[in-house]
XYZ file of N, CA and C in Angstrom:
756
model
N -35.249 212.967 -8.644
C -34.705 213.683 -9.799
C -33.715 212.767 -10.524
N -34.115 212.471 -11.589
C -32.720 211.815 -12.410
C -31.591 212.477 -12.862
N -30.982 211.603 -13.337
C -29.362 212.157 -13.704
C -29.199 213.006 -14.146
N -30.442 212.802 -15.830
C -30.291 213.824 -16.921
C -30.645 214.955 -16.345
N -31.711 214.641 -15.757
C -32.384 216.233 -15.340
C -31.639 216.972 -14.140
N -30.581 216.225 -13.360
C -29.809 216.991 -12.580
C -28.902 217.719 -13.417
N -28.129 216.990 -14.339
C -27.419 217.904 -15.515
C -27.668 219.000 -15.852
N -29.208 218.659 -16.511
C -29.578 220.069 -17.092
C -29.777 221.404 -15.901
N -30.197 221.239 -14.764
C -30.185 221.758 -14.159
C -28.765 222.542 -13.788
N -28.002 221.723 -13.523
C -26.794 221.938 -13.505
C -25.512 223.103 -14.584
N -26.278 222.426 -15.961
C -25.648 223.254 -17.045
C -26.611 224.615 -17.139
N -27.924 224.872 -16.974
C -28.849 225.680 -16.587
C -27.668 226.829 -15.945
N -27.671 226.396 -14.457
C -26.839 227.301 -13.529
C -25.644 227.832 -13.853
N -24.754 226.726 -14.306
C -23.468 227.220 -15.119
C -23.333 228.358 -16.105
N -24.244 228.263 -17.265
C -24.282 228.968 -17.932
C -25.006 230.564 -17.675
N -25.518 230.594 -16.553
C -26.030 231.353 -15.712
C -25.193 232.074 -15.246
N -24.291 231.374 -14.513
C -22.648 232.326 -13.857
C -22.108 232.634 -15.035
N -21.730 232.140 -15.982
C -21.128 232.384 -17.030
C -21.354 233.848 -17.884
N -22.495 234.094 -18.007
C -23.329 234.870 -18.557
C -22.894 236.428 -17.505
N -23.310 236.054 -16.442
C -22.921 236.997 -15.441
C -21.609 237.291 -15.227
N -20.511 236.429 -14.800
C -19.552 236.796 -15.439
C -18.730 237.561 -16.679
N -18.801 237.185 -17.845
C -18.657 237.960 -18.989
C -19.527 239.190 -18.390
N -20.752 239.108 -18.335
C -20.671 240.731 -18.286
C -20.366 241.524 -17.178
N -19.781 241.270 -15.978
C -18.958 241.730 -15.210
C -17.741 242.463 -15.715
N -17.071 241.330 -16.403
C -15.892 241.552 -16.806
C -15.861 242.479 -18.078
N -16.656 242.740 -18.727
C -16.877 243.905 -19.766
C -16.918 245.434 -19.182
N -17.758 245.637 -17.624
C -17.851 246.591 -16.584
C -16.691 246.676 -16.214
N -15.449 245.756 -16.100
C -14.387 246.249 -15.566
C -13.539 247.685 -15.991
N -12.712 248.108 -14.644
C -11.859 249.498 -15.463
C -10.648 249.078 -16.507
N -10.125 249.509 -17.086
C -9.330 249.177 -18.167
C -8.045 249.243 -17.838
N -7.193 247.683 -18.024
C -5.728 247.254 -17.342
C -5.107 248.380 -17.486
N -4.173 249.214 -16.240
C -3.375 249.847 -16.277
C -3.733 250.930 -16.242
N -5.389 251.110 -15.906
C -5.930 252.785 -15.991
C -5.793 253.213 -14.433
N -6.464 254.272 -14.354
C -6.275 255.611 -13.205
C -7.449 255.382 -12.459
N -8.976 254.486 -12.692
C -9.617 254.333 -12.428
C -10.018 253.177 -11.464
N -9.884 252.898 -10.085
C -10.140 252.558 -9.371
C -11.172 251.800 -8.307
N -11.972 252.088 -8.415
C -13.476 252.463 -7.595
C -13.317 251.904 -6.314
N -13.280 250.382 -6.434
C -12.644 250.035 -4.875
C -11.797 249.994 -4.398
N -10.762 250.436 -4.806
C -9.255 250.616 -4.133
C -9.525 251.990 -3.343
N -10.273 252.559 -3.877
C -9.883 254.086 -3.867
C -11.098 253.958 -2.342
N -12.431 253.809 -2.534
C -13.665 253.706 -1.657
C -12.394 253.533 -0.160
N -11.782 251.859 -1.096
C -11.131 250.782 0.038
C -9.989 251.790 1.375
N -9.553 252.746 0.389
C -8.054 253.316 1.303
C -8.769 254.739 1.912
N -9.971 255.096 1.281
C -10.229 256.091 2.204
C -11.096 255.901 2.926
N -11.533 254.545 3.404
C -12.244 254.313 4.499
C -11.049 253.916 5.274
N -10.164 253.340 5.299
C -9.247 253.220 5.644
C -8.617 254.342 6.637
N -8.192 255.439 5.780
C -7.773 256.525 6.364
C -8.818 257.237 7.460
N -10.304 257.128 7.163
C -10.764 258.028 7.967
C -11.022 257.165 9.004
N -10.549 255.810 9.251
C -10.860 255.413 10.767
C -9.711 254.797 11.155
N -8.811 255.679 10.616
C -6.866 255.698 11.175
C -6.433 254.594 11.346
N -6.599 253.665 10.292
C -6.012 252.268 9.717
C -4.602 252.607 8.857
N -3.604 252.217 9.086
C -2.372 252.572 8.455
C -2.644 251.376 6.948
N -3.206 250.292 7.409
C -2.660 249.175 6.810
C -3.885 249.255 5.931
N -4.217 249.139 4.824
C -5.728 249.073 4.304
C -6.234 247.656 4.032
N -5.366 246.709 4.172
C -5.571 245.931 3.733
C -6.570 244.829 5.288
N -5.937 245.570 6.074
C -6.092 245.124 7.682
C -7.939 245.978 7.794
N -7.658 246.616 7.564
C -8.857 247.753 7.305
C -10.145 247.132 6.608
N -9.456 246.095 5.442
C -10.807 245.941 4.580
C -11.511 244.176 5.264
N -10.118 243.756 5.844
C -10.094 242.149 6.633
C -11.165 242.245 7.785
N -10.532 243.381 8.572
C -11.289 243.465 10.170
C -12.212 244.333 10.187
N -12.628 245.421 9.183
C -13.762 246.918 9.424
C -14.373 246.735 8.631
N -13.891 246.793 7.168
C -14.831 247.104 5.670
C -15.480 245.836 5.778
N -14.669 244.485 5.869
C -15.477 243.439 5.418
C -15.172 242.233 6.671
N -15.356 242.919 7.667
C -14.922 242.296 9.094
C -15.846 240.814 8.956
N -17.171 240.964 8.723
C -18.281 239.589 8.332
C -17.711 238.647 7.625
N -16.553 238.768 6.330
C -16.375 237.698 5.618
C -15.794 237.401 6.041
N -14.704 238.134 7.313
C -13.270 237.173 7.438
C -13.853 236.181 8.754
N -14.899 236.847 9.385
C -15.421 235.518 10.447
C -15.445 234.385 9.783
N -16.185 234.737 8.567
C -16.704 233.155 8.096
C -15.261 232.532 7.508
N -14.340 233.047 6.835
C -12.570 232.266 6.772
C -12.379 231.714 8.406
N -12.078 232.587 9.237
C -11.703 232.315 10.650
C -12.782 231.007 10.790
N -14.074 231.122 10.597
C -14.982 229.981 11.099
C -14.294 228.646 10.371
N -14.148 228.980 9.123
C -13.711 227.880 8.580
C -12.385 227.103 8.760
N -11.367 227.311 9.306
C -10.448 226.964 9.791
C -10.746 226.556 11.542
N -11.500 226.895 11.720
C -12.054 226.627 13.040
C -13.224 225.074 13.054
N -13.536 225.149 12.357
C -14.574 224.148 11.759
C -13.311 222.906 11.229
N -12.738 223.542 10.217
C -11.301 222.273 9.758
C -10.545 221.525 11.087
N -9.944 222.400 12.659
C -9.553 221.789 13.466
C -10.648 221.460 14.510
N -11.624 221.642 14.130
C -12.251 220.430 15.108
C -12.807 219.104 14.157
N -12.969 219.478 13.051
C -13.106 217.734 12.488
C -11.730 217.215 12.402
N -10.424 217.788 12.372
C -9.673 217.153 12.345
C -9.293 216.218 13.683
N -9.342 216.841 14.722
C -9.383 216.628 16.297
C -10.274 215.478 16.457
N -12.259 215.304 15.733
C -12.769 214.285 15.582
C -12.004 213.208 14.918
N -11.726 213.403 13.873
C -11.629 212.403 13.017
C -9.984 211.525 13.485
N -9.401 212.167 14.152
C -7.835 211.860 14.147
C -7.772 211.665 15.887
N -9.095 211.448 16.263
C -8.979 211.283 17.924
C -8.754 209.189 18.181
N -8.018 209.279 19.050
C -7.637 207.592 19.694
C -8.713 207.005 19.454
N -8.208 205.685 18.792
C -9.609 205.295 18.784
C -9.275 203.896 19.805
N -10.261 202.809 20.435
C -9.962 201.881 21.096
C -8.948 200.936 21.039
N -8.977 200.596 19.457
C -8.391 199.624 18.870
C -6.743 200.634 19.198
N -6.611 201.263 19.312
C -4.942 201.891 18.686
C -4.574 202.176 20.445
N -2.875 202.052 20.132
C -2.482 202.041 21.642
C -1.318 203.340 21.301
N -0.888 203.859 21.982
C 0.044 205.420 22.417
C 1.966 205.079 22.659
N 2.744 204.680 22.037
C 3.953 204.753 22.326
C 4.619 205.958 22.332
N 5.983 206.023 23.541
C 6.636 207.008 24.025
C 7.350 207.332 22.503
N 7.490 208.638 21.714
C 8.519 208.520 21.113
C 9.858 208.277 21.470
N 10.296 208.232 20.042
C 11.810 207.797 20.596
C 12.767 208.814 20.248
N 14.182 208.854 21.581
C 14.558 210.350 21.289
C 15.255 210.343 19.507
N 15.550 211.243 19.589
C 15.837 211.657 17.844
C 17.379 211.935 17.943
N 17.978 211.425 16.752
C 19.405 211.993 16.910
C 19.605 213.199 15.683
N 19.734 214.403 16.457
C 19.789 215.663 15.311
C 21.235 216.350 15.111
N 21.442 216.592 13.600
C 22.688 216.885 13.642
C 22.722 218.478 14.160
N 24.341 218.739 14.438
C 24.721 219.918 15.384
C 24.481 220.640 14.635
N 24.606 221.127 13.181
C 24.274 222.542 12.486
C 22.597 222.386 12.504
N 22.247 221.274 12.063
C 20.481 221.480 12.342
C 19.865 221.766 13.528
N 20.829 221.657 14.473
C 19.812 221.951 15.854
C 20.950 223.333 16.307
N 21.618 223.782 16.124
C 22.021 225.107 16.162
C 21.271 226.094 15.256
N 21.369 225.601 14.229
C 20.501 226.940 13.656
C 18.441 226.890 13.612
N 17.959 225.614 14.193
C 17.185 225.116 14.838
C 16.840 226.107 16.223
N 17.380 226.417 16.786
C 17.980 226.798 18.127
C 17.382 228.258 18.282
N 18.499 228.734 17.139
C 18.882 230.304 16.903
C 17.289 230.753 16.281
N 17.000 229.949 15.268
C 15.772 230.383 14.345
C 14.769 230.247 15.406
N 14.437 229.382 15.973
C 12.754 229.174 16.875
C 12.465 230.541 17.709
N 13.818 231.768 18.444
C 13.135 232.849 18.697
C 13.041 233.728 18.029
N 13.681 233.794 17.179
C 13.385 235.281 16.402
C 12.236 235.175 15.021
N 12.146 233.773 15.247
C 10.425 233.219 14.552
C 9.905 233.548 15.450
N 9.871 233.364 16.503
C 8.613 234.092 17.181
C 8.492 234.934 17.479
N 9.585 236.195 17.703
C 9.603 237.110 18.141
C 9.114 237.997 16.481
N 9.029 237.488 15.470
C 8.375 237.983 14.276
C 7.289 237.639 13.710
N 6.896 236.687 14.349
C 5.461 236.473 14.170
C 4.592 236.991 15.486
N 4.856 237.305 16.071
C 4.650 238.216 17.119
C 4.298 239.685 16.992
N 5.334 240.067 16.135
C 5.341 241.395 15.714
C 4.319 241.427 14.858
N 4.465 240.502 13.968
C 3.775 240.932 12.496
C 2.044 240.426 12.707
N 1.612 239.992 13.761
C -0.058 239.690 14.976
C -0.211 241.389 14.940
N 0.853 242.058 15.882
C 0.541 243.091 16.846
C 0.628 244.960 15.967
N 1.596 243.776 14.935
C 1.566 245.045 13.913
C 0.398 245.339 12.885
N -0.533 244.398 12.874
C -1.229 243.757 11.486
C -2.038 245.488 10.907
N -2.736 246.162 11.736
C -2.901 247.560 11.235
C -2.458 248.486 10.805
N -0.634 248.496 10.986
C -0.101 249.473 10.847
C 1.056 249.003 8.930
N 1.224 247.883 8.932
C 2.436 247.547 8.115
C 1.693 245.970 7.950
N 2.546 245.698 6.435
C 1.826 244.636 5.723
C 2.083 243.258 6.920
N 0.988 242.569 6.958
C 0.804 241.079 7.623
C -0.538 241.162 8.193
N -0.557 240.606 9.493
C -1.733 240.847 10.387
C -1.913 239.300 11.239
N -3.261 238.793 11.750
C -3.492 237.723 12.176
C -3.312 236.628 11.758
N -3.839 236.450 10.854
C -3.465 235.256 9.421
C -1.870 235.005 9.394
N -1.219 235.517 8.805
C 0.203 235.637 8.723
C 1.145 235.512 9.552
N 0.912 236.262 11.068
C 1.650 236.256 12.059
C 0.898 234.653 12.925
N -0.246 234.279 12.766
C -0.639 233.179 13.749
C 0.268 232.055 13.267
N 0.425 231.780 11.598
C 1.134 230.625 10.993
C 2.608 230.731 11.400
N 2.998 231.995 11.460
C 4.469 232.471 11.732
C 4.616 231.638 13.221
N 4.148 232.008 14.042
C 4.236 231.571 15.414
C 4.078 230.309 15.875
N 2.881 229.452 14.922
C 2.966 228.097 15.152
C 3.833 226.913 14.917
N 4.765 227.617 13.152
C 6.339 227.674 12.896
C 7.313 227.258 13.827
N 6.961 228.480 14.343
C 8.630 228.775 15.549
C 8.282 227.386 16.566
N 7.223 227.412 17.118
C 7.175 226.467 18.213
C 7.813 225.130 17.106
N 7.019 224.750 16.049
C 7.630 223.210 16.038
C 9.054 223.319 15.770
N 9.972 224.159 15.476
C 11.272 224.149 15.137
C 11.764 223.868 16.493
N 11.205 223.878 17.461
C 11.830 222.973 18.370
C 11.720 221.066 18.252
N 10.894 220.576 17.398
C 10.827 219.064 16.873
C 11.786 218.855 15.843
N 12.527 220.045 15.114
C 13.477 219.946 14.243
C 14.854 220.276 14.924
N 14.732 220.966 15.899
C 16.068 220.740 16.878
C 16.214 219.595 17.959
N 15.533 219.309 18.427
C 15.632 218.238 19.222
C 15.108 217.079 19.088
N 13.551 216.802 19.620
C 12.899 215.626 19.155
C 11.429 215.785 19.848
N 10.374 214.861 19.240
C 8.917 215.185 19.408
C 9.131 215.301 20.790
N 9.221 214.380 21.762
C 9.447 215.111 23.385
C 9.568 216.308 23.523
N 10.455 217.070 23.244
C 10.565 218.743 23.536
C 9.872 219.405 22.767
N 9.028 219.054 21.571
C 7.715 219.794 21.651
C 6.921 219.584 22.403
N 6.195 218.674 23.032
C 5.074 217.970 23.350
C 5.566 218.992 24.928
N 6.890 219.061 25.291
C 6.748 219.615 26.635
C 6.314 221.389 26.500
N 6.458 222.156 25.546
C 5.939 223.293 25.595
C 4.416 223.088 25.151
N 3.957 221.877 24.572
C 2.623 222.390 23.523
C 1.466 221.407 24.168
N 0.835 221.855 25.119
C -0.077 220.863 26.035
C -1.236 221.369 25.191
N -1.694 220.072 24.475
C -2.720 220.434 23.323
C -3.877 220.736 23.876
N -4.332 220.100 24.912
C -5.755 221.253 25.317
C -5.719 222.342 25.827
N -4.825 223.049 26.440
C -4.479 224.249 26.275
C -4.988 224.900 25.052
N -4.232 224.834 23.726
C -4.207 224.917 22.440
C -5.710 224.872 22.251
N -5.993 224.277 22.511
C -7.524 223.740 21.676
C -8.387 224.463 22.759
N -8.407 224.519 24.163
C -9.071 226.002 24.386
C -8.723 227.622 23.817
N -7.371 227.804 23.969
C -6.950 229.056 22.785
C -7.990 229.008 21.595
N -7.807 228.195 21.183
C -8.199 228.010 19.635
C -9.669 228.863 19.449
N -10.222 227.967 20.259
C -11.848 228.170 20.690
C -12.249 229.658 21.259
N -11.027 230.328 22.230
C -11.323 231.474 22.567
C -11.016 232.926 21.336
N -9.912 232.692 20.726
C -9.789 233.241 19.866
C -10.683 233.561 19.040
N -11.831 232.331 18.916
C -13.102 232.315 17.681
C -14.180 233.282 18.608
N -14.324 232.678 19.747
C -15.558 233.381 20.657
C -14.835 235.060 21.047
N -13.435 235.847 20.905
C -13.312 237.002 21.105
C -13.392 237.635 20.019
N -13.685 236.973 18.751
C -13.895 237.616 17.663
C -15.263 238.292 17.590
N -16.270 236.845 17.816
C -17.515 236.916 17.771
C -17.981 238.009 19.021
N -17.688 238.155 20.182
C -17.576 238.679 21.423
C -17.582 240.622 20.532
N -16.631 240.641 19.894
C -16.535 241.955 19.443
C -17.265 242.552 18.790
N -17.823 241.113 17.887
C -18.899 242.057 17.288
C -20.357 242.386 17.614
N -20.241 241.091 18.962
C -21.687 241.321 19.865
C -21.514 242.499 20.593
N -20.667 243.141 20.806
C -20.261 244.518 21.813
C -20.737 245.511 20.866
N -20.469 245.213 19.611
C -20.787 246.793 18.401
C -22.910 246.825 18.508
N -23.042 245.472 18.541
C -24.282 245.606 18.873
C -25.188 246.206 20.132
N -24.391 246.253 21.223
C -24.719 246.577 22.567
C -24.961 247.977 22.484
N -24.269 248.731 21.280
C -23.844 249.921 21.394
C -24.553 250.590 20.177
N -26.102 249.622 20.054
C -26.882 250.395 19.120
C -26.525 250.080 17.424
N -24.862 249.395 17.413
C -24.450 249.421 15.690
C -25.234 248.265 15.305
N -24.365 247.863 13.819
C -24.593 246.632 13.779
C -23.515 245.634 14.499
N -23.840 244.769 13.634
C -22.777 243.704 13.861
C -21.444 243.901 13.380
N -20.108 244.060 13.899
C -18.652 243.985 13.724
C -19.011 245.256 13.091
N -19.505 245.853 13.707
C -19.076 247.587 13.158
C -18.102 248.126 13.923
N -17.025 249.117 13.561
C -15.813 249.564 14.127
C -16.558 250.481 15.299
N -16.791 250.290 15.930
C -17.445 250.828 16.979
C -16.270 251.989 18.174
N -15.286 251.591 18.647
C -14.248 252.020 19.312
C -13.233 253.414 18.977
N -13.213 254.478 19.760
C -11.971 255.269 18.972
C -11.289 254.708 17.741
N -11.341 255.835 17.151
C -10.214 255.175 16.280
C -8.499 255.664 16.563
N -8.401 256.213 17.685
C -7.037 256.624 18.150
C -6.049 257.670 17.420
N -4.731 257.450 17.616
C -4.029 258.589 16.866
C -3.535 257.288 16.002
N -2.962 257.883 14.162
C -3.315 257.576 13.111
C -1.684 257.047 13.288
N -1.051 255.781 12.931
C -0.142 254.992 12.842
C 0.594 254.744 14.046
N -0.695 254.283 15.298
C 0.144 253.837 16.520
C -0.555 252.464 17.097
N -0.150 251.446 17.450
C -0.422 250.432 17.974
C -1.705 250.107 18.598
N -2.427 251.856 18.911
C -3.718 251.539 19.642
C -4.896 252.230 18.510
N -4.265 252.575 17.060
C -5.208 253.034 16.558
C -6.233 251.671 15.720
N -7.189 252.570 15.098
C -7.600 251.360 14.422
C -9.441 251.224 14.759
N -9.660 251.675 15.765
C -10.822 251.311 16.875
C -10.745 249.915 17.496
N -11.435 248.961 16.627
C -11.806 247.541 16.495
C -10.571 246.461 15.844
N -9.941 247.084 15.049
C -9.059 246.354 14.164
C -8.289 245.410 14.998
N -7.640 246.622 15.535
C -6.623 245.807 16.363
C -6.914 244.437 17.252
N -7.980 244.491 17.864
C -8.771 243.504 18.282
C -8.952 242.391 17.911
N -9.761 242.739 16.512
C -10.302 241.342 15.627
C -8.836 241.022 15.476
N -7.786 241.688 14.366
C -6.524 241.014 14.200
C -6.023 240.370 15.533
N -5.802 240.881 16.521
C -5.320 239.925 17.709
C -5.950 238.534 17.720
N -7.752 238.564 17.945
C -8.435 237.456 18.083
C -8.136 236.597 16.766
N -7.823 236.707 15.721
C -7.189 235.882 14.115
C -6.031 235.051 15.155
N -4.874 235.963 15.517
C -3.654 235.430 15.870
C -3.751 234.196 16.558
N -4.585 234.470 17.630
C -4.678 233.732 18.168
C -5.502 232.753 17.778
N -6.775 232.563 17.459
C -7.157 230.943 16.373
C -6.251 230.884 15.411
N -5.344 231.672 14.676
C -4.965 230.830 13.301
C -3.453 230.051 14.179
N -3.242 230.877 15.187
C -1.585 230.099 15.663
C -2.255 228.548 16.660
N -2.973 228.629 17.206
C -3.529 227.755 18.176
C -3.974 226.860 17.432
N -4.811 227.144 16.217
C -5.395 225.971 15.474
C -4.413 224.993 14.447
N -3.387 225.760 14.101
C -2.414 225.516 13.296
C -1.254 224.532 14.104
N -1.141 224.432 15.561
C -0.688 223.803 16.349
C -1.787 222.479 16.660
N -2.669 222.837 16.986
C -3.560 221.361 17.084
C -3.572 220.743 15.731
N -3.752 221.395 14.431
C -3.529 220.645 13.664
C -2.660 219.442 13.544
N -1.346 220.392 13.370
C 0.040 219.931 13.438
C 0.192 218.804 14.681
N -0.649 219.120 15.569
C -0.302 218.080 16.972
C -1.244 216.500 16.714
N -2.200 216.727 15.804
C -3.346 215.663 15.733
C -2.534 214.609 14.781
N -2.018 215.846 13.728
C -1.395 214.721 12.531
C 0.310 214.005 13.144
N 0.741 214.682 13.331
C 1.995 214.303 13.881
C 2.073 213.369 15.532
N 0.963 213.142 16.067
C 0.636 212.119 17.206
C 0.348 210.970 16.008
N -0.441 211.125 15.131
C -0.819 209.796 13.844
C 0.809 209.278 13.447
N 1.755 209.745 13.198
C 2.636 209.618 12.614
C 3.671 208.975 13.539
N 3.925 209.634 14.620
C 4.713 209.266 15.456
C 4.291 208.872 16.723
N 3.449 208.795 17.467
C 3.376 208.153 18.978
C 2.210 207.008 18.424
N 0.897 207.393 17.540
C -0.292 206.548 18.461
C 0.168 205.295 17.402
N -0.168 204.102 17.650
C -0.084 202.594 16.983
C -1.279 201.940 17.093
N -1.670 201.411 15.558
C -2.920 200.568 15.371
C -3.153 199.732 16.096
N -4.215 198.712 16.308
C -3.930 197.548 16.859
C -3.661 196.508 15.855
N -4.253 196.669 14.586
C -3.660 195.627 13.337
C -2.029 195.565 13.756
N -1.426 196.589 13.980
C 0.171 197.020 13.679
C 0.610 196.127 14.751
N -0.423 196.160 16.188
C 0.581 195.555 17.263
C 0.385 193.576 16.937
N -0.508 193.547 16.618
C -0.957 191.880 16.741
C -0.232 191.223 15.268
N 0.102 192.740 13.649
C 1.259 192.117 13.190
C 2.744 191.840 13.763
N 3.021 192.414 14.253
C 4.033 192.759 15.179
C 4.339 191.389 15.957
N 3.256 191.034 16.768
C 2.782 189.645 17.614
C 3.575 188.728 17.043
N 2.803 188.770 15.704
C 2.693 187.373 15.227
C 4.307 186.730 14.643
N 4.639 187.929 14.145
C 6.360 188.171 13.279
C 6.832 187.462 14.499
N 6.694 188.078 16.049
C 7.963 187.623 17.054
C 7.604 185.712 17.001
């Protein structure tokens, strides 16, 4: 296929969405009206399978399928990152070196790393009932841990954050997602159908399924968000090229 004719093809399609678009947007309800359609569908499916949060409701029940494929995709991002940012022969591993941190930065360093976690914690376990959920609370939590590299020094992260640990989390988090929605199937539904009680209506165990999938988020988005953080920040601070050591050589 040549150039031109990939173009046209190209402007073909464009103008295609385009077309479809505009007239989407002509179907829309009118800014500031009373008229709804999916908000409204959105909060009373919500309500009738005792989701406080609707928004948690439309993430993990209404549209539980799309958020796999987000979750997949961040799951997919830390393992090419893990490929691509893994030791390579040529590069050698130095100890960091300790860090000198000042006393108000590592006091309020200190103070902040638990009650970051103790709120990103909450806001995982709360995700059905009150605004946040998996997404939100996993980044919250992966936070708190490095604010111990801002109070002290990469050593005292590296001693709470044993990255394959992490990077099995990561992995299980993705497979208890998927796990849940192979169970809705066992049980005659489809796939990631809310299958489970839906409990009593604004308590920690309602929800059926929700609560679940949001847990399994927490856990890949906090686990993956730490291997991230652990792949790039080993590049930065411990691992060394071998160009770097044999310039190094040559200077002495």
């Amino acid at each position: 296929m040549s150039s031109r004719l990939r173009l046209w093809v190209l402007a073909a399609g464009g103008l295609g969405v385009a077309v479809l678009f505009v007239l989407a947007c002509f179907d829309l309800p009118a800014f500031g009206g009373l008229r709804h359609p999916y908000g409204d569908r959105a909060v009373h499916a919500a309500l009738a399978r005792h989701t406080a949060n609707t928004v948690s409701s439309v993430n993990f029940d209404q549209r539980a399928f799309d958020t796999l494929g987000e979750e997949s995709i961040l799951f997919g991002s830390v393992v090419g990152t893990v490929v691509l940012l893994r030791q390579t022969r040529d590069e050698g591993r130095l100890p960091p070196e300790p860090a000198t941190v000042a006393p108000p930065v590592r006091r309020y360093a200190l103070i902040a790393l638990p009650v970051t976690l103790l709120i990103g914690l909450y806001v995982i376990a709360h995700g059905q009932l009150s605004p946040g959920g998996g997404f939100q609370g996993g980044v919250v939590v992966a936070t708190a841990l490095h604010l111990l590299y801002i109070a002290v020094d990469y050593r005292a992260l590296e001693r709470i954050r044993p990255v394959g640990l992490y990077e099995v989390a990561d992995a299980a988090g993705e497979a208890a997602y998927l796990l849940v929605g192979t169970a809705a199937l066992v049980t005659g539904a489809a796939f990631l159908t809310n299958f489970l009680p839906y409990g009593t209506f604004n308590t920690l165990s309602s929800g059926g399924t929700v609560p679940l999938l949001n847990a399994a988020i927490g856990v890949e988005v906090a686990c993956g968000v730490v291997v991230l953080l652990a792949r790039f920040l080993d590049q930065a601070v411990e691992i060394e090229s071998g160009d770097r050591d044999d310039e190094a050589e040559a200077g002495t």
